[in-house]
XYZ file of N, CA and C in Angstrom:
522
model
N 96.689 37.568 53.398
C 95.990 38.287 52.429
C 95.084 39.452 52.948
N 95.139 40.570 52.329
C 94.219 41.621 52.660
C 92.850 41.617 52.618
N 92.065 41.681 53.633
C 90.615 41.558 53.745
C 89.913 42.910 53.347
N 89.531 42.953 52.138
C 88.785 44.266 51.699
C 87.262 43.765 51.456
N 86.360 44.449 52.142
C 85.078 44.222 52.002
C 84.323 44.591 50.711
N 83.425 43.871 50.183
C 82.648 44.041 48.968
C 81.486 44.794 49.374
N 81.151 45.907 48.669
C 79.909 46.662 48.904
C 79.064 46.578 47.661
N 77.716 46.238 47.757
C 76.915 46.126 46.713
C 75.723 47.189 46.781
N 75.585 47.906 45.640
C 74.535 48.831 45.454
C 73.504 48.407 44.379
N 72.558 49.201 44.077
C 71.660 48.731 43.177
C 72.206 48.271 41.716
N 73.167 49.249 41.291
C 73.797 48.905 39.895
C 75.310 48.547 40.100
N 75.829 48.634 41.197
C 77.348 48.540 41.281
C 77.884 47.641 42.353
N 79.099 47.042 42.087
C 79.734 46.312 43.028
C 81.134 47.128 43.456
N 81.336 47.390 44.649
C 82.656 48.066 45.088
C 83.459 46.874 45.596
N 84.696 46.740 44.986
C 85.489 45.499 45.356
C 86.863 46.040 45.373
N 87.765 45.026 45.871
C 89.245 45.463 45.909
C 89.814 45.619 44.620
N 90.580 46.739 44.454
C 91.426 47.045 43.142
C 92.294 45.926 42.946
N 92.448 45.366 41.860
C 93.335 44.321 41.612
C 94.025 44.547 40.216
N 95.052 43.694 39.912
C 95.679 43.769 38.693
C 94.644 43.556 37.469
N 93.598 42.875 37.651
C 92.710 42.639 36.548
C 91.946 44.016 36.118
N 92.060 44.985 37.027
C 91.496 46.408 36.689
C 92.429 47.262 35.992
N 93.737 46.845 35.895
C 94.787 47.730 35.669
C 94.615 48.289 34.165
N 94.285 47.581 33.272
C 94.202 48.182 31.840
C 93.367 49.439 31.893
N 92.070 49.273 32.321
C 91.049 50.318 32.281
C 91.297 51.328 33.337
N 91.991 51.015 34.509
C 92.417 51.959 35.485
C 93.534 52.854 34.858
N 94.481 52.353 34.120
C 95.646 53.018 33.498
C 94.991 53.905 32.480
N 94.053 53.408 31.683
C 93.479 54.226 30.690
C 92.740 55.398 31.193
N 92.036 55.200 32.408
C 91.296 56.269 33.083
C 92.284 57.414 33.458
N 93.362 56.979 34.082
C 94.380 57.912 34.481
C 95.155 58.616 33.482
N 95.168 57.964 32.142
C 95.794 58.631 31.010
C 95.044 59.665 30.309
N 93.693 59.613 30.735
C 92.757 60.684 30.202
C 92.771 61.956 30.853
N 93.115 63.025 30.262
C 93.175 64.347 30.888
C 91.839 64.746 31.603
N 90.687 64.365 31.093
C 89.485 64.762 31.818
C 89.417 64.098 33.252
N 89.974 62.972 33.408
C 90.125 62.259 34.654
C 90.892 62.776 35.669
N 92.004 63.322 35.238
C 93.093 63.845 36.124
C 93.068 65.357 36.280
N 92.266 66.084 35.502
C 92.373 67.608 35.504
C 92.304 68.182 36.870
N 91.545 67.586 37.847
C 91.396 68.219 39.106
C 92.118 67.260 40.325
N 93.002 66.476 39.926
C 93.640 65.531 40.881
C 95.058 65.730 40.743
N 95.765 65.906 41.974
C 97.165 65.827 42.049
C 97.693 67.147 41.295
N 98.598 67.091 40.317
C 99.033 68.149 39.639
C 98.238 68.457 38.323
N 97.221 67.661 38.151
C 96.119 67.955 37.045
C 96.707 67.190 35.810
N 97.726 66.551 35.772
C 98.377 66.025 34.486
C 97.956 64.410 34.441
N 97.740 64.024 33.188
C 97.473 62.453 33.160
C 98.731 61.679 33.546
N 98.527 60.396 33.864
C 99.554 59.732 34.346
C 99.848 58.533 33.181
N 101.187 58.302 33.107
C 101.645 57.146 32.118
C 101.313 55.950 33.030
N 101.626 54.747 32.369
C 101.210 53.518 32.872
C 102.126 53.188 34.157
N 103.325 53.640 34.257
C 104.250 53.271 35.455
C 103.585 54.058 36.581
N 103.177 55.329 36.509
C 102.629 56.157 37.527
C 101.198 55.715 37.901
N 100.421 55.284 36.845
C 99.150 54.702 37.277
C 99.284 53.414 38.059
N 100.300 52.514 37.782
C 100.662 51.365 38.503
C 100.979 51.807 40.066
N 101.735 52.920 40.222
C 102.116 53.505 41.553
C 100.959 53.875 42.118
N 100.018 54.529 41.452
C 98.780 55.109 41.987
C 98.055 53.865 42.635
N 97.795 52.857 41.756
C 97.033 51.772 42.166
C 97.535 51.031 43.370
N 98.931 50.901 43.371
C 99.618 50.263 44.435
C 99.534 51.048 45.797
N 99.464 52.384 45.657
C 99.299 53.320 46.781
C 97.854 53.095 47.363
N 96.912 52.953 46.601
C 95.512 52.883 47.089
C 95.359 51.469 47.724
N 95.756 50.447 47.055
C 95.766 49.145 47.761
C 96.483 49.060 48.981
N 97.629 49.710 49.009
C 98.491 49.836 50.291
C 97.844 50.588 51.364
N 97.062 51.529 51.088
C 96.251 52.306 52.024
C 95.368 51.441 52.924
N 94.840 50.305 52.282
C 94.053 49.399 53.117
C 94.856 48.655 54.175
N 96.073 48.356 53.811
C 96.972 47.663 54.740
C 97.419 48.736 55.933
N 97.678 50.028 55.507
C 98.064 50.882 56.467
C 97.021 51.538 57.375
N 95.885 51.704 56.800
C 94.737 52.382 57.546
C 93.542 51.655 58.011
N 93.354 50.378 57.219
C 92.212 49.628 57.332
C 90.995 49.902 56.531
N 91.215 50.950 55.610
C 90.165 51.289 54.706
C 90.778 51.963 53.452
N 90.065 52.182 52.437
C 90.793 52.682 51.257
C 89.708 52.981 50.128
N 90.201 52.898 48.853
C 89.464 52.999 47.640
C 89.155 51.504 47.184
N 87.979 51.582 46.591
C 87.438 50.397 45.862
C 87.418 50.579 44.463
N 87.534 49.378 43.815
C 87.336 49.422 42.366
C 85.723 49.439 42.179
N 85.247 50.349 41.348
C 83.810 50.277 40.934
C 83.574 49.442 39.703
N 82.681 48.515 39.877
C 82.313 47.639 38.687
C 80.866 47.731 38.523
N 80.346 47.707 37.244
C 79.066 47.295 36.985
C 78.589 45.908 37.525
N 77.482 45.941 38.248
C 77.090 44.570 38.977
C 76.714 43.695 37.857
N 76.093 44.078 36.690
C 75.693 43.113 35.728
C 76.816 42.482 35.051
N 77.806 43.130 34.553
C 78.858 42.742 33.687
C 80.286 42.567 34.299
N 80.461 43.263 35.555
C 81.860 43.227 36.181
C 82.789 44.217 35.568
N 82.429 45.051 34.638
C 83.290 46.027 33.918
C 83.677 47.034 34.971
N 84.969 47.317 34.966
C 85.582 48.394 35.797
C 85.180 49.827 35.340
N 84.519 50.592 36.126
C 84.085 51.841 35.723
C 84.866 52.994 36.432
N 85.561 52.701 37.464
C 86.269 53.780 38.304
C 86.593 53.407 39.645
N 86.762 54.408 40.517
C 87.448 54.067 41.844
C 86.476 55.038 42.587
N 86.234 54.568 43.886
C 85.560 55.421 44.908
C 86.059 54.978 46.319
N 86.126 55.721 47.250
C 86.388 55.254 48.536
C 86.872 56.215 49.524
N 87.633 55.813 50.604
C 88.192 56.574 51.587
C 89.564 56.724 51.772
N 90.253 57.852 51.984
C 91.629 57.731 52.189
C 92.055 58.990 53.176
N 93.183 58.858 53.694
C 93.717 59.744 54.536
C 95.229 59.555 54.696
N 95.862 59.841 53.519
C 97.413 59.503 53.530
C 98.080 60.788 54.410
N 99.317 60.488 54.701
C 100.049 61.338 55.467
C 99.992 62.834 54.719
N 99.710 63.782 55.561
C 99.635 65.208 55.199
C 98.057 65.477 54.730
N 97.194 64.692 54.801
C 95.933 64.954 54.413
C 95.178 65.687 55.587
N 94.253 66.632 55.257
C 93.578 67.347 56.534
C 92.559 66.524 57.267
N 91.988 65.340 56.681
C 90.903 64.547 57.362
C 90.598 63.287 56.452
N 89.809 62.521 56.969
C 89.350 61.418 56.215
C 88.555 61.826 54.906
N 89.082 61.626 53.840
C 88.434 62.066 52.460
C 87.702 60.908 51.866
N 86.510 61.311 51.422
C 85.684 60.678 50.364
C 86.012 61.059 49.028
N 86.545 60.142 48.153
C 86.733 60.558 46.819
C 86.227 59.482 45.714
N 86.131 60.033 44.510
C 85.601 59.171 43.407
C 86.187 59.671 42.087
N 86.230 58.765 41.212
C 86.765 58.971 39.763
C 86.056 57.964 39.111
N 85.384 58.428 37.940
C 84.816 57.490 36.990
C 85.391 57.582 35.584
N 85.503 56.528 34.781
C 85.830 56.644 33.471
C 84.891 57.568 32.679
N 85.341 58.347 31.698
C 84.418 59.402 31.150
C 83.118 58.790 30.567
N 83.095 57.722 29.934
C 81.839 57.094 29.407
C 80.857 56.662 30.478
N 81.240 56.792 31.700
C 80.355 56.277 32.790
C 79.836 57.307 33.760
N 80.241 58.655 33.321
C 79.855 59.946 34.182
C 78.493 60.355 33.800
N 77.796 61.137 34.505
C 76.484 61.716 34.368
C 75.344 60.736 34.356
N 75.628 59.733 34.878
C 74.455 58.674 35.259
C 74.108 58.299 36.566
N 74.729 59.148 37.519
C 74.391 58.993 38.950
C 75.252 57.863 39.644
N 76.273 57.331 38.923
C 77.032 56.158 39.480
C 77.914 56.636 40.534
N 78.640 57.918 40.247
C 79.655 58.490 41.319
C 78.813 58.582 42.670
N 77.625 59.206 42.532
C 76.875 59.343 43.827
C 76.441 58.013 44.530
N 75.983 57.044 43.577
C 75.557 55.807 44.094
C 76.784 55.050 44.958
N 77.949 55.168 44.216
C 79.112 54.455 44.782
C 79.656 55.074 45.957
N 79.673 56.483 46.004
C 80.058 57.251 47.037
C 79.347 57.246 48.148
N 77.911 57.147 47.957
C 77.052 57.000 48.995
C 77.348 55.731 49.868
N 77.663 54.522 49.095
C 77.873 53.354 49.883
C 79.231 53.502 50.623
N 80.248 54.100 50.045
C 81.465 54.264 50.673
C 81.242 55.132 51.975
N 80.540 56.213 51.828
C 80.279 57.174 52.943
C 79.572 56.383 54.124
N 78.487 55.624 53.851
C 77.833 54.767 54.772
C 78.735 53.838 55.479
N 79.722 53.356 54.768
C 80.730 52.339 55.314
C 81.665 53.253 56.374
N 81.932 54.397 55.965
C 82.719 55.150 56.947
C 82.074 55.437 58.359
N 80.730 55.671 58.170
C 80.059 55.968 59.361
C 79.663 54.747 60.073
N 79.266 53.637 59.402
C 78.760 52.556 60.142
C 79.802 51.529 60.574
N 80.638 51.321 59.653
C 81.775 50.200 59.900
C 83.011 50.836 60.532
N 83.362 52.114 60.105
C 84.661 52.659 60.926
C 84.254 53.443 61.911
N 82.947 53.955 62.227
C 82.617 54.702 63.250
C 83.040 56.183 63.105
N 83.318 56.665 61.818
C 83.750 57.953 61.606
C 82.692 58.892 61.977
N 83.062 59.926 62.626
C 82.013 61.043 62.951
C 81.721 62.107 61.685
N 82.954 62.202 60.863
C 82.831 63.065 59.605
C 83.645 62.544 58.651
N 83.443 63.047 57.488
C 84.508 62.899 56.302
C 84.486 64.050 55.561
N 85.341 64.331 54.680
C 85.418 65.451 53.750
C 85.700 65.048 52.419
N 85.317 65.876 51.396
C 85.829 65.733 50.111
C 86.404 66.952 49.742
N 87.679 66.851 49.170
C 88.609 67.912 48.747
C 88.210 68.164 47.173
N 87.749 69.355 46.816
C 87.293 69.485 45.439
C 87.813 70.734 44.992
N 88.711 70.721 43.813
C 89.069 71.936 43.343
C 88.024 72.873 42.859
N 88.352 74.231 43.062
C 87.251 75.177 42.908
C 86.569 75.131 41.501
N 87.078 74.526 40.466
C 86.575 74.650 39.089
C 85.972 73.355 38.845
N 85.859 72.413 39.781
C 85.263 71.189 39.490
C 83.719 71.077 39.882
N 83.000 71.637 39.165
C 81.533 71.852 39.416
C 80.852 70.450 39.499
N 81.275 69.531 38.621
C 80.666 68.222 38.663
C 80.777 67.430 39.956
N 82.006 67.543 40.543
C 82.250 66.843 41.832
C 81.423 67.558 42.884
N 81.272 68.985 42.829
C 80.623 69.636 43.819
C 79.073 69.167 43.727
N 78.565 68.959 42.569
C 77.218 68.504 42.503
C 77.081 67.079 43.247
N 78.142 66.205 43.092
C 78.019 64.964 43.638
C 78.130 65.117 45.220
N 79.027 65.957 45.526
C 79.210 66.233 47.014
C 77.807 66.557 47.697
N 77.128 67.618 47.107
C 75.825 68.130 47.430
C 74.760 67.077 47.467
N 74.772 66.333 46.474
C 73.737 65.059 46.366
C 73.959 64.065 47.560
N 75.234 64.017 48.020
C 75.535 63.113 49.204
C 75.420 63.745 50.500
N 74.907 65.034 50.543
C 74.559 65.588 51.876
C 75.723 66.533 52.315
N 76.879 66.713 51.447
C 78.078 67.579 51.875
C 77.616 68.962 51.905
N 78.288 69.669 52.749
C 78.146 71.107 52.734
C 79.585 71.708 52.650
N 79.840 72.757 51.945
C 81.055 73.327 51.789
C 81.356 74.086 53.147
N 82.461 73.650 53.944
C 82.762 74.163 55.108
C 83.800 75.322 55.143
N 84.797 75.155 53.975
C 85.799 76.156 53.969
C 86.300 75.968 52.447
N 87.446 76.906 52.249
C 88.120 76.811 51.047
C 89.588 76.880 51.626
N 90.506 76.040 51.008
C 91.920 75.917 51.547
C 92.777 75.926 50.338
N 94.171 76.246 50.557
C 95.080 75.931 49.529
C 95.652 74.607 49.820
N 95.405 73.700 48.933
C 95.855 72.287 49.099
C 96.664 71.781 47.875
N 97.798 71.351 48.105
C 98.724 70.994 46.970
C 98.889 72.091 45.876
N 98.801 73.280 46.404
C 99.072 74.390 45.460
C 97.931 74.875 44.693
N 96.672 74.416 45.077
C 95.418 74.864 44.360
C 94.297 75.169 45.311
N 93.496 76.190 45.075
C 92.236 76.501 45.822
C 91.305 75.360 45.755
N 91.004 74.918 46.879
C 90.245 73.649 47.066
C 89.119 73.829 48.105
N 87.947 73.482 47.717
C 86.728 73.460 48.477
C 86.806 72.296 49.346
N 86.535 72.496 50.742
C 86.272 71.355 51.517
C 84.731 71.199 51.883
N 84.227 69.985 51.221
C 82.881 69.467 51.655
C 82.913 68.667 52.894
N 82.107 68.934 53.720
C 81.987 68.034 54.985
C 80.814 67.280 55.122
N 80.719 66.009 55.527
C 79.760 65.067 55.630
C 79.855 64.780 57.098
N 78.680 64.759 57.796
C 78.574 64.219 59.273
C 77.751 63.121 59.414
N 78.101 62.192 60.168
C 77.181 60.954 60.521
C 75.861 61.379 60.675
N 74.929 60.651 60.131
C 73.497 61.114 60.280
C 73.002 61.260 61.721
N 73.463 60.451 62.657
C 73.092 60.620 64.043
C 73.922 61.671 64.839
N 74.905 62.297 64.151
C 75.845 63.260 64.778
C 75.003 64.539 65.089
N 75.206 65.176 66.330
C 74.708 66.507 66.494
C 75.106 67.612 65.765
N 76.184 67.433 64.912
C 76.578 68.579 64.048
C 75.564 68.831 62.831
C-alpha cells in the first residue's frame, strides 16, 4: 500500500486522494472555471477526471511525492487538490493547487499550498519549487506571491504563455 503522509493546517487536512473524493473531484474538473488555466483549458468528463486522479495518485508511487486531497478539517468535505508534481517533460518541481469554486477567496489555497511547500523543503529536501501560472490567471498569481514566490521568467508551456513563479527554501542563499 502506498504511504502518503497527512498534513494538518489550522482549517484543513491534506490527505491521499481516493475514490471517496471522486464525485466532488469529477465535478470540480467538469467546471470550466476550474480548468480554464490548466492543460488545454477545457473541462473534463468523468472518464478523464478519473484518469487525472489516477495520474496524481500514481505520481506518488513514481516520484515519492504528489498532490493531496484538501479536506475541511471540521467536516472532511473535499474542497480541492494541492501538492507537488514533476511529470515527464515538466521544467521543475511544481507546486500547484485547485479548489472547488465555492471554496475560493477564503485563503484556503494559500493555507494548503503553504503546507505542501513546507513539505517540499523539509521532508523532500528540495532547494526550490515553481508554480506554472498562465498569464491571465491573476488569482493564482496572488496565491503565489502570498507564498513568497517571485516571478522568475515567462515561458511557452503547453502552447500558452506561462509565468514561472519560483520559491526557494527559507535557509537557501538564493
